Structures are given as C-alpha cells and as structure tokens.
C-alpha cells in the first residue's frame, strides 16, 4: 500500500505591504505654513506702515463750534478709511480745552487768535474768520478809533473774551469808567434797542460766514434811521501792533443787499479760528490730517456756516502761529510720494517674503519630492509698474498702467486655477499689487489736484502779519 501523499500546506495570505501615504496632506500642511508665515510678515509690514493712530481732540462746550467741527472731522476720517482716528475730549469751555492741550493731554484743539496760545501749538488750517463791525445809529459816522474810545460801546460777541479784545484793541484801561463805557449787553438784544438805550456804537464780533447769512442787518437797514457801518482805517497799524489781529474787508453788500451795506468795500480788523496740533506730532500725520481737511471742506462745514471756507495755514516763518511742518509740506506740495516713502520697506518686505518662500519650497521639495513653480517674477513685474507710476504725467498713462496691473492679476488667478502658478510667493505678489494699486490711486489724486495745464504756483494766504 502506497504511502498517502502529504496534504498540501495551506497558502498563507501574503502580508499586505504598507500603503504609501499620499503626499496631499504634506502639500496642504506646507502650503498652509508658507502662507501663514508669509501672511504674518505681510500683516506686520502693513500694520507698521499703516497702523492706526488716535488723536485726542480737546473741545469746549458740546454745543459750540469746536465740538461740532471735531465730530464732523471724526466722521470724515472714518468715511475716508484714514488710519487716523479721533478721540474727542469735552471740556466746560474752550479755555479749559486749550489748557488741556497745553498740558500735552490733547493732540488737537481749535483756538481764536486772541486766546492764550499754547507754546507748542502749530497751525494745520484756518477754519474761520471773525470780523469786527463798528456800527453807529443812523447816519452818524465814527471817524477814528480815538473818537470811538470816547463813546459808550456795546460789544456783541463771544462773551467776555470779545469785551476784553475790544478794550485791548482800543487800549482802554481797566478803570471803573472804562468798564462803564465798554459793556456786554444781554444776548440777542436788537440793534435799535441798544442805540435807544444810550450806546453810541455797537461793536459786533461775529463769524464772517454767519454775517453773510444773517438777514437781521438788512431788516435794521430798512427801518427808520437804519445804521452806519464804520471803517477802521487803522486796521493795518493794529495788525502790525497786535499779531493776533488780522486785516479784514467787509465786501460790498455783505450786511445788506438792499439797501447795499456797505456800498463799497470797508476795511476793518478781525480774528482767525485755527485748527492747531502739537509741535511734536509726526510730519506724516500732520500732512495726512491736512490733506483730509482740505479735500473734504464741504463735509466739514457746519450748518451755521462755521468752517465753510477753510483756508491753508500761513507757512511764513513769521506767522503768528507757525504752520506745522507736515501741514506746510502738504500746502507747499513738498510731501514725499508713496514710492519715495515706502520703496525701501517694500523691497525689504519682498526680499523677506522671497526668502521665507524659498526656505519652505526647499523643505517642501525635499520631503514631498515635488518641485513647485515659483511666481516671483509676477511681483517683479508689478514693482516695475510701480516704478513707472511716479513718472506719469496724465490720466491716460495711469489708465494704461492700471490695465497692465489688472492683466497681471488676471493671469495670476488663472495660473493658480490651472496649476501653472504655485501658491508659493503669492503673498509677495499680493503685497506688491496692493502697494502699486495704492500708488496709482495717490498719483491719480495728485494729477486731479495739479492738472498739467495749470500753474502749480502757491497761493499765499493773507494773514494777520504785515
């Protein structure tokens, strides 16, 4: 009997080789790390360049023009996406607001030039003019300041400040007799009642913008007797003697159109309302603030007319309140362009992002064996456009550069979608694109304000100093 054949050994299942993990997770991880670190660099650079800055604006009474203007300015800064922000600090009156400014507890304030001017105050803009009107009853003219000093005077204006200003300008002593001759009547007392009560002259100190809108002068002029507006022929001498005083002109028909009062331009004196900043405010901050103020005049004007004709601050070195360096640079058009100021930072930022991208690309290639394409040439092309922007002289050239920039952006988006362009270096491209886009906008705004065909000579603002 033959031996039984041994049973075949059972075939054991072959051990399954370990499945190779997909490198998709690695690709995502390294892409995220690259973008994360690049984003930190970009955000840090942008925060350093455009970090928001809060300015403390000291104001007086909440219903006064200073507080209302500050509120308007805060809204304008917000609407214009400015990096500047306002914190409004209310005070019982403007004198206390200026005291807060003098203590360096506020960055901005508004003052009338007859106020006690803080030593570190520097002018940003002239917001308003106060005009001095010397009125007498009927056709009785007052020929000179000497004659005016002898009369009983009612002062209509900003409280005790205006009374003190008149006494100082007329050089009237503080004797009891002087106090009787220069008085402040109750608010809103009609002119005819003031004349009827024994005042031989009424000195009105009021905003020029408000005087133009005030129809009460025309109503008084039509009544029996009317009034006379007297010139101050010594206006130039007073302005030289007292730097706070400015020479002003009451133009024909300013008080009344029918009858025309005055019937010809009349010389007088006045005071200025100034927006002032601390001397230590950075020049770039003051220049941006000045730009916002000058380019948004209509939005800053109050309903009663205050600040309806904002003027550049006097940039002369002998001005009563010297213009802030940053405001003077903007007024004189000496501010640096965006590329001038930030080109070094932009190139350093681009170099830093390029290094970060290269390092992660090398690590990514070594681990995943995937060699991504680099897109650094896109940032180079964008920066080349930025260098050409500052040499453009017309809107048409800017439009061409804008189209070229957008074409590069469209190409980058399509390349990312199709895999032709790697995400490495994308933040470098984004930073360059945003910087050049902002430069085009700034250059376009500059060309609007300075058309090539228009003479760019400065307009010198007439101030209190002769």
Short mmCIF file of C-alpha atoms in Angstrom, two decimals:
data_model
loop_
_atom_site.label_atom_id
_atom_site.label_comp_id
_atom_site.label_asym_id
_atom_site.label_seq_id
_atom_site.Cartn_x
_atom_site.Cartn_y
_atom_site.Cartn_z
CA UNK A 1 0.00 0.00 0.00
CA UNK A 2 1.43 3.21 -1.06
CA UNK A 3 2.02 5.97 1.41
CA UNK A 4 -0.62 8.71 1.47
CA UNK A 5 0.59 11.88 -0.10
CA UNK A 6 1.02 14.65 2.42
CA UNK A 7 -1.66 17.24 2.39
CA UNK A 8 -0.61 20.48 0.76
CA UNK A 9 0.33 23.14 3.20
CA UNK A 10 -2.22 25.89 3.46
CA UNK A 11 -1.24 29.00 1.49
CA UNK A 12 -0.88 31.78 3.96
CA UNK A 13 -2.05 35.20 2.83
CA UNK A 14 0.74 37.34 1.65
CA UNK A 15 1.43 40.17 4.08
CA UNK A 16 -0.01 43.35 2.61
CA UNK A 17 2.69 45.92 2.05
CA UNK A 18 2.15 49.19 3.90
CA UNK A 19 0.16 51.59 1.84
CA UNK A 20 2.15 54.62 0.82
CA UNK A 21 0.55 57.65 2.27
CA UNK A 22 -0.46 60.30 -0.14
CA UNK A 23 1.62 63.40 -0.07
CA UNK A 24 -1.56 65.51 -0.38
CA UNK A 25 -1.64 66.13 3.38
CA UNK A 26 2.01 67.17 3.33
CA UNK A 27 1.38 69.50 0.43
CA UNK A 28 -1.51 71.14 2.31
CA UNK A 29 0.49 71.41 5.54
CA UNK A 30 3.49 73.05 3.95
CA UNK A 31 1.33 75.33 1.83
CA UNK A 32 -0.54 76.43 4.93
CA UNK A 33 2.69 77.01 6.84
CA UNK A 34 4.13 79.03 3.98
CA UNK A 35 1.01 81.15 3.67
CA UNK A 36 0.77 81.56 7.43
CA UNK A 37 4.30 82.86 7.90
CA UNK A 38 4.07 84.99 4.77
CA UNK A 39 0.78 86.43 5.98
CA UNK A 40 2.37 87.29 9.34
CA UNK A 41 5.14 89.15 7.52
CA UNK A 42 2.70 90.97 5.24
CA UNK A 43 0.32 91.90 8.04
CA UNK A 44 3.19 93.01 10.25
CA UNK A 45 4.55 95.20 7.46
CA UNK A 46 1.15 96.71 6.70
CA UNK A 47 0.47 97.37 10.37
CA UNK A 48 3.86 99.03 10.67
CA UNK A 49 3.18 101.18 7.61
CA UNK A 50 -0.48 101.96 8.21
CA UNK A 51 -1.04 101.41 11.89
CA UNK A 52 -4.00 103.39 13.11
CA UNK A 53 -3.20 106.46 15.15
CA UNK A 54 -5.59 108.02 17.65
CA UNK A 55 -5.55 111.80 18.05
CA UNK A 56 -7.11 113.42 21.12
CA UNK A 57 -9.16 116.48 20.13
CA UNK A 58 -9.79 118.84 23.07
CA UNK A 59 -13.05 120.79 22.64
CA UNK A 60 -15.17 123.15 24.73
CA UNK A 61 -18.94 123.26 25.11
CA UNK A 62 -20.69 120.35 23.38
CA UNK A 63 -22.95 122.82 21.54
CA UNK A 64 -20.06 125.04 20.48
CA UNK A 65 -18.48 125.12 17.03
CA UNK A 66 -15.30 123.39 18.23
CA UNK A 67 -17.12 120.25 19.39
CA UNK A 68 -19.35 120.15 16.32
CA UNK A 69 -16.37 120.52 13.98
CA UNK A 70 -14.47 117.77 15.82
CA UNK A 71 -17.46 115.44 15.39
CA UNK A 72 -17.59 116.23 11.67
CA UNK A 73 -13.86 115.61 11.32
CA UNK A 74 -14.13 112.25 13.12
CA UNK A 75 -16.84 111.17 10.67
CA UNK A 76 -14.84 112.33 7.65
CA UNK A 77 -11.75 110.41 8.80
CA UNK A 78 -13.84 107.27 9.20
CA UNK A 79 -15.57 107.66 5.84
CA UNK A 80 -12.23 108.15 4.09
CA UNK A 81 -10.76 104.98 5.66
CA UNK A 82 -7.95 107.04 7.11
CA UNK A 83 -5.56 105.45 9.56
CA UNK A 84 -6.22 108.44 11.82
CA UNK A 85 -8.90 108.25 14.46
CA UNK A 86 -10.22 110.97 16.76
CA UNK A 87 -10.96 110.76 20.45
CA UNK A 88 -12.98 113.86 21.37
CA UNK A 89 -12.22 115.18 24.87
CA UNK A 90 -15.02 117.56 26.04
CA UNK A 91 -14.40 120.46 28.41
CA UNK A 92 -16.71 123.06 30.01
CA UNK A 93 -15.33 125.78 27.71
CA UNK A 94 -12.66 126.36 25.10
CA UNK A 95 -10.25 127.95 27.58
CA UNK A 96 -10.12 124.68 29.52
CA UNK A 97 -9.74 122.78 26.24
CA UNK A 98 -6.68 124.88 25.40
CA UNK A 99 -5.35 124.27 28.92
CA UNK A 100 -5.70 120.52 28.32
CA UNK A 101 -3.85 120.96 25.02
CA UNK A 102 -1.13 122.98 26.79
CA UNK A 103 -0.68 120.15 29.31
CA UNK A 104 0.02 117.85 26.33
CA UNK A 105 -3.07 115.84 27.24
CA UNK A 106 -4.55 116.51 23.79
CA UNK A 107 -3.15 116.44 20.26
CA UNK A 108 -5.58 118.83 18.55
CA UNK A 109 -7.56 121.92 19.50
CA UNK A 110 -9.28 124.93 17.97
CA UNK A 111 -8.41 128.44 19.09
CA UNK A 112 -9.25 132.02 18.22
CA UNK A 113 -6.12 134.09 17.81
CA UNK A 114 -6.96 136.39 20.73
CA UNK A 115 -6.82 133.41 23.11
CA UNK A 116 -3.77 132.44 25.15
CA UNK A 117 -1.82 130.45 22.58
CA UNK A 118 -0.02 127.32 23.88
CA UNK A 119 3.70 127.40 23.16
CA UNK A 120 3.69 124.10 21.24
CA UNK A 121 0.66 124.91 19.07
CA UNK A 122 1.24 124.60 15.34
CA UNK A 123 -1.39 125.55 12.75
CA UNK A 124 -2.98 122.96 10.47
CA UNK A 125 -5.66 125.11 8.83
CA UNK A 126 -7.59 128.38 9.11
CA UNK A 127 -11.18 127.35 9.79
CA UNK A 128 -12.97 130.69 10.11
CA UNK A 129 -12.59 134.48 10.28
CA UNK A 130 -14.26 136.66 12.89
CA UNK A 131 -14.96 140.16 11.54
CA UNK A 132 -15.25 143.29 13.68
CA UNK A 133 -18.20 145.51 12.68
CA UNK A 134 -18.32 149.03 14.14
CA UNK A 135 -21.94 150.18 13.87
CA UNK A 136 -23.41 153.56 14.75
CA UNK A 137 -27.04 154.76 14.66
CA UNK A 138 -28.49 156.42 11.56
CA UNK A 139 -26.01 158.39 9.50
CA UNK A 140 -23.65 159.23 12.36
CA UNK A 141 -20.17 158.23 11.30
CA UNK A 142 -17.32 157.44 13.64
CA UNK A 143 -14.21 158.85 12.02
CA UNK A 144 -11.45 157.20 14.03
CA UNK A 145 -10.60 154.85 16.88
CA UNK A 146 -9.82 157.85 19.06
CA UNK A 147 -13.38 159.06 18.62
CA UNK A 148 -14.69 155.53 19.21
CA UNK A 149 -12.79 155.29 22.52
CA UNK A 150 -14.74 158.24 23.89
CA UNK A 151 -18.14 156.69 23.20
CA UNK A 152 -20.28 154.28 25.14
CA UNK A 153 -19.81 150.94 23.38
CA UNK A 154 -21.87 147.74 23.39
CA UNK A 155 -19.85 144.65 22.46
CA UNK A 156 -21.77 141.81 20.82
CA UNK A 157 -19.69 138.65 20.51
CA UNK A 158 -18.18 135.65 22.24
CA UNK A 159 -18.82 136.63 25.85
CA UNK A 160 -16.19 138.31 27.98
CA UNK A 161 -13.45 137.36 25.51
CA UNK A 162 -14.82 139.78 22.94
CA UNK A 163 -15.15 142.58 25.53
CA UNK A 164 -11.53 142.10 26.58
CA UNK A 165 -10.45 142.07 22.94
CA UNK A 166 -12.18 145.43 22.24
CA UNK A 167 -10.68 147.02 25.35
CA UNK A 168 -7.23 145.75 24.36
CA UNK A 169 -7.51 146.87 20.74
CA UNK A 170 -8.77 150.32 21.77
CA UNK A 171 -6.22 150.48 24.61
CA UNK A 172 -8.93 151.26 27.14
CA UNK A 173 -7.75 150.90 30.72
CA UNK A 174 -9.46 148.72 33.32
CA UNK A 175 -10.71 151.72 35.28
CA UNK A 176 -14.35 151.80 36.52
CA UNK A 177 -15.09 154.49 33.96
CA UNK A 178 -13.80 152.24 31.16
CA UNK A 179 -15.94 149.36 32.40
CA UNK A 180 -18.99 151.59 32.13
CA UNK A 181 -18.14 152.70 28.60
CA UNK A 182 -17.47 149.19 27.19
CA UNK A 183 -20.24 146.77 28.13
CA UNK A 184 -21.63 143.45 27.05
CA UNK A 185 -25.42 143.70 26.54
CA UNK A 186 -27.83 140.77 27.05
CA UNK A 187 -27.67 138.21 24.22
CA UNK A 188 -29.79 138.82 21.11
CA UNK A 189 -30.62 142.42 22.03
CA UNK A 190 -31.75 144.21 18.81
CA UNK A 191 -29.56 146.97 17.43
CA UNK A 192 -32.27 149.60 17.63
CA UNK A 193 -32.80 148.88 21.33
CA UNK A 194 -29.07 149.16 22.01
CA UNK A 195 -28.92 152.53 20.28
CA UNK A 196 -32.07 153.67 22.08
CA UNK A 197 -30.57 152.72 25.48
CA UNK A 198 -27.71 155.18 25.07
CA UNK A 199 -24.96 153.24 23.28
CA UNK A 200 -23.30 155.45 20.66
CA UNK A 201 -21.62 152.47 18.98
CA UNK A 202 -22.14 148.74 18.76
CA UNK A 203 -19.08 146.58 18.07
CA UNK A 204 -20.11 143.19 16.66
CA UNK A 205 -17.53 140.38 16.52
CA UNK A 206 -19.01 137.54 14.52
CA UNK A 207 -18.06 134.75 12.11
CA UNK A 208 -17.83 136.09 8.56
CA UNK A 209 -19.78 133.07 7.31
CA UNK A 210 -22.61 133.83 9.75
CA UNK A 211 -22.72 137.54 8.90
CA UNK A 212 -23.28 136.73 5.24
CA UNK A 213 -26.30 134.57 6.12
CA UNK A 214 -27.73 136.93 8.76
CA UNK A 215 -30.71 138.85 7.36
CA UNK A 216 -31.30 140.94 10.50
CA UNK A 217 -28.88 143.64 9.31
CA UNK A 218 -30.96 144.10 6.17
CA UNK A 219 -34.11 144.35 8.29
CA UNK A 220 -32.50 147.00 10.52
CA UNK A 221 -31.31 148.94 7.47
CA UNK A 222 -34.88 149.21 6.16
CA UNK A 223 -36.21 150.62 9.42
CA UNK A 224 -36.40 154.32 10.10
CA UNK A 225 -32.92 155.68 10.74
CA UNK A 226 -31.07 152.45 10.00
CA UNK A 227 -27.40 152.24 10.95
CA UNK A 228 -23.95 153.07 9.60
CA UNK A 229 -21.06 150.64 9.16
CA UNK A 230 -17.81 152.46 10.01
CA UNK A 231 -14.42 151.63 8.56
CA UNK A 232 -11.38 151.08 10.78
CA UNK A 233 -8.76 152.99 8.86
CA UNK A 234 -6.12 151.97 11.41
CA UNK A 235 -6.60 148.27 10.58
CA UNK A 236 -3.13 147.82 9.10
CA UNK A 237 -1.46 149.57 12.04
CA UNK A 238 -3.42 147.48 14.54
CA UNK A 239 -2.49 144.25 12.74
CA UNK A 240 1.18 145.20 12.94
CA UNK A 241 0.93 146.16 16.59
CA UNK A 242 -1.08 143.13 17.66
CA UNK A 243 -0.09 139.95 15.74
CA UNK A 244 -3.29 138.21 16.81
CA UNK A 245 -5.32 140.72 14.79
CA UNK A 246 -5.81 140.26 11.06
CA UNK A 247 -6.76 142.78 8.42
CA UNK A 248 -10.25 142.06 7.09
CA UNK A 249 -12.54 143.54 4.46
CA UNK A 250 -16.31 143.82 4.58
CA UNK A 251 -17.24 143.48 0.93
CA UNK A 252 -19.97 145.44 -0.80
CA UNK A 253 -23.45 144.29 0.20
CA UNK A 254 -22.15 141.80 2.78
CA UNK A 255 -24.52 143.00 5.52
CA UNK A 256 -27.44 144.03 3.32
CA UNK A 257 -28.07 143.67 -0.39
CA UNK A 258 -30.97 146.13 -0.48
CA UNK A 259 -30.04 148.74 0.52
CA UNK A 260 -26.40 147.80 -0.15
CA UNK A 261 -24.44 147.92 3.10
CA UNK A 262 -21.68 148.68 2.72
CA UNK A 263 -21.96 150.38 -0.65
CA UNK A 264 -18.22 149.91 -1.12
CA UNK A 265 -15.55 147.67 0.43
CA UNK A 266 -14.79 148.68 4.02
CA UNK A 267 -11.52 147.99 5.86
CA UNK A 268 -11.75 146.55 9.35
CA UNK A 269 -9.98 144.14 11.67
CA UNK A 270 -10.70 140.59 12.71
CA UNK A 271 -9.54 137.36 14.32
CA UNK A 272 -8.89 133.88 12.97
CA UNK A 273 -10.04 130.47 14.19
CA UNK A 274 -7.26 127.92 13.74
CA UNK A 275 -7.09 124.15 13.93
CA UNK A 276 -3.83 123.55 15.80
CA UNK A 277 -1.77 120.46 16.56
CA UNK A 278 1.08 119.73 18.92
CA UNK A 279 4.52 120.55 17.50
CA UNK A 280 5.67 117.00 18.27
CA UNK A 281 3.03 115.43 16.01
CA UNK A 282 4.84 113.45 13.26
CA UNK A 283 5.05 115.30 9.96
CA UNK A 284 3.41 112.41 8.10
CA UNK A 285 0.44 112.52 10.48
CA UNK A 286 0.04 116.29 10.14
CA UNK A 287 0.30 116.05 6.35
CA UNK A 288 -2.40 113.37 6.19
CA UNK A 289 -4.63 115.37 8.53
CA UNK A 290 -4.15 118.50 6.41
CA UNK A 291 -4.98 116.54 3.25
CA UNK A 292 -8.19 115.19 4.76
CA UNK A 293 -9.23 118.66 5.97
CA UNK A 294 -8.50 120.46 2.69
CA UNK A 295 -10.02 117.79 0.46
CA UNK A 296 -13.26 117.46 2.43
CA UNK A 297 -14.20 121.09 3.09
CA UNK A 298 -17.87 120.69 2.19
CA UNK A 299 -18.30 117.75 4.58
CA UNK A 300 -16.62 119.66 7.43
CA UNK A 301 -18.66 122.88 7.14
CA UNK A 302 -21.21 123.30 9.93
CA UNK A 303 -24.86 124.14 9.29
CA UNK A 304 -24.42 127.68 10.65
CA UNK A 305 -21.58 128.31 8.19
CA UNK A 306 -18.61 127.81 10.53
CA UNK A 307 -15.64 126.33 8.62
CA UNK A 308 -17.43 126.79 5.30
CA UNK A 309 -14.31 128.37 3.75
CA UNK A 310 -11.34 126.51 5.16
CA UNK A 311 -8.01 128.04 4.13
CA UNK A 312 -4.42 126.78 4.29
CA UNK A 313 -2.44 127.81 7.34
CA UNK A 314 0.17 130.54 6.89
CA UNK A 315 3.51 128.88 6.10
CA UNK A 316 5.62 132.01 6.65
CA UNK A 317 8.15 131.67 9.44
CA UNK A 318 6.97 134.94 10.95
CA UNK A 319 3.30 133.88 11.09
CA UNK A 320 1.51 134.49 14.38
CA UNK A 321 1.08 130.73 14.80
CA UNK A 322 3.58 128.85 12.67
CA UNK A 323 2.22 126.11 10.43
CA UNK A 324 3.07 122.54 11.42
CA UNK A 325 5.92 121.15 9.34
CA UNK A 326 3.75 118.35 7.93
CA UNK A 327 0.92 120.73 7.04
CA UNK A 328 3.40 123.14 5.45
CA UNK A 329 4.86 120.32 3.36
CA UNK A 330 1.40 119.40 2.12
CA UNK A 331 0.43 123.03 1.47
CA UNK A 332 3.70 123.66 -0.41
CA UNK A 333 3.38 120.30 -2.17
CA UNK A 334 6.64 119.03 -0.70
CA UNK A 335 5.25 115.74 0.62
CA UNK A 336 7.02 112.60 -0.49
CA UNK A 337 5.22 110.25 -2.81
CA UNK A 338 4.14 106.82 -1.65
CA UNK A 339 7.03 105.17 -3.51
CA UNK A 340 9.56 107.68 -2.14
CA UNK A 341 8.49 106.98 1.41
CA UNK A 342 7.95 103.22 1.32
CA UNK A 343 10.00 101.88 -1.59
CA UNK A 344 12.82 100.68 0.69
CA UNK A 345 10.38 98.95 3.02
CA UNK A 346 8.55 97.47 0.08
CA UNK A 347 11.72 95.94 -1.39
CA UNK A 348 12.84 94.69 2.00
CA UNK A 349 9.42 93.13 2.56
CA UNK A 350 9.51 91.49 -0.86
CA UNK A 351 13.01 90.14 -0.16
CA UNK A 352 11.93 88.79 3.24
CA UNK A 353 8.91 87.05 1.75
CA UNK A 354 11.05 85.64 -1.04
CA UNK A 355 13.48 84.14 1.50
CA UNK A 356 10.63 82.63 3.50
CA UNK A 357 9.09 81.18 0.37
CA UNK A 358 12.44 79.76 -0.80
CA UNK A 359 13.10 78.06 2.53
CA UNK A 360 9.72 76.39 2.63
CA UNK A 361 9.93 75.48 -1.04
CA UNK A 362 13.23 73.71 -0.38
CA UNK A 363 11.79 71.82 2.61
CA UNK A 364 8.66 71.01 0.69
CA UNK A 365 10.64 69.70 -2.30
CA UNK A 366 12.92 67.56 -0.13
CA UNK A 367 10.08 65.87 1.73
CA UNK A 368 7.42 65.55 -0.91
CA UNK A 369 9.72 65.30 -3.95
CA UNK A 370 7.51 67.91 -5.56
CA UNK A 371 9.20 70.93 -7.13
CA UNK A 372 6.65 73.75 -7.36
CA UNK A 373 6.94 76.55 -9.86
CA UNK A 374 7.88 79.93 -8.47
CA UNK A 375 5.88 83.04 -9.18
CA UNK A 376 8.39 85.67 -8.00
CA UNK A 377 8.56 87.14 -11.48
CA UNK A 378 4.95 88.35 -11.07
CA UNK A 379 5.96 90.51 -8.10
CA UNK A 380 8.90 91.84 -10.12
CA UNK A 381 6.60 92.86 -12.98
CA UNK A 382 4.22 94.53 -10.53
CA UNK A 383 7.03 96.50 -8.89
CA UNK A 384 8.24 97.58 -12.33
CA UNK A 385 4.82 99.13 -12.92
CA UNK A 386 5.09 100.88 -9.57
CA UNK A 387 8.38 102.48 -10.59
CA UNK A 388 6.75 103.82 -13.76
CA UNK A 389 3.72 105.22 -11.91
CA UNK A 390 5.59 108.07 -10.24
CA UNK A 391 6.77 109.34 -13.65
CA UNK A 392 3.31 109.53 -15.24
CA UNK A 393 2.03 112.98 -16.20
CA UNK A 394 -1.52 112.30 -17.35
CA UNK A 395 -4.55 110.17 -16.52
CA UNK A 396 -4.28 108.23 -19.80
CA UNK A 397 -0.87 106.83 -18.85
CA UNK A 398 -2.23 105.88 -15.44
CA UNK A 399 -5.12 104.05 -17.12
CA UNK A 400 -2.64 102.07 -19.23
CA UNK A 401 -0.61 101.10 -16.17
CA UNK A 402 -3.85 100.20 -14.34
CA UNK A 403 -4.85 97.90 -17.20
CA UNK A 404 -1.39 96.31 -17.22
CA UNK A 405 -1.57 95.73 -13.46
CA UNK A 406 -5.04 94.15 -13.71
CA UNK A 407 -3.87 91.95 -16.60
CA UNK A 408 -1.08 90.58 -14.38
CA UNK A 409 -3.62 89.91 -11.64
CA UNK A 410 -5.96 88.07 -14.01
CA UNK A 411 -3.05 85.98 -15.28
CA UNK A 412 -2.08 85.06 -11.71
CA UNK A 413 -5.62 83.99 -10.86
CA UNK A 414 -5.92 81.85 -13.99
CA UNK A 415 -2.49 80.33 -13.33
CA UNK A 416 -3.44 79.38 -9.77
CA UNK A 417 -6.62 77.78 -11.05
CA UNK A 418 -4.82 75.76 -13.74
CA UNK A 419 -1.81 74.85 -11.59
CA UNK A 420 0.58 76.87 -13.73
CA UNK A 421 1.37 79.27 -10.88
CA UNK A 422 2.37 77.97 -7.46
CA UNK A 423 0.92 79.46 -4.29
CA UNK A 424 4.48 79.94 -3.01
CA UNK A 425 5.28 83.63 -3.16
CA UNK A 426 1.63 84.56 -3.53
CA UNK A 427 1.77 86.94 -0.58
CA UNK A 428 4.79 88.65 -2.10
CA UNK A 429 2.70 89.26 -5.20
CA UNK A 430 -0.29 90.44 -3.14
CA UNK A 431 1.84 92.91 -1.21
CA UNK A 432 3.37 94.31 -4.37
CA UNK A 433 -0.04 94.52 -6.07
CA UNK A 434 -1.65 96.42 -3.16
CA UNK A 435 1.26 98.85 -2.86
CA UNK A 436 1.28 99.65 -6.58
CA UNK A 437 -2.53 99.92 -6.67
CA UNK A 438 -2.37 102.47 -3.83
CA UNK A 439 0.41 104.35 -5.62
CA UNK A 440 -1.73 104.60 -8.77
CA UNK A 441 -4.63 105.97 -6.68
CA UNK A 442 -2.38 108.54 -4.98
CA UNK A 443 -0.86 109.59 -8.31
CA UNK A 444 -4.35 109.92 -9.85
CA UNK A 445 -5.44 112.10 -6.91
CA UNK A 446 -2.28 114.23 -7.32
CA UNK A 447 -2.96 114.77 -11.04
CA UNK A 448 -6.54 115.80 -10.28
CA UNK A 449 -5.32 118.44 -7.84
CA UNK A 450 -2.43 119.52 -10.10
CA UNK A 451 -3.51 119.25 -13.75
CA UNK A 452 -0.51 119.54 -16.13
CA UNK A 453 -2.01 122.59 -17.86
CA UNK A 454 -2.47 124.55 -14.63
CA UNK A 455 0.30 126.55 -13.00
CA UNK A 456 1.26 124.97 -9.69
CA UNK A 457 2.36 128.24 -8.10
CA UNK A 458 1.39 128.50 -4.47
CA UNK A 459 -1.42 130.76 -3.33
CA UNK A 460 -0.16 132.86 -0.47
CA UNK A 461 -2.83 133.35 2.17
CA UNK A 462 -3.05 136.85 3.63
CA UNK A 463 -2.64 136.67 7.37
CA UNK A 464 -2.51 138.89 10.40
CA UNK A 465 1.15 139.70 9.97
CA UNK A 466 2.04 142.61 7.77
#
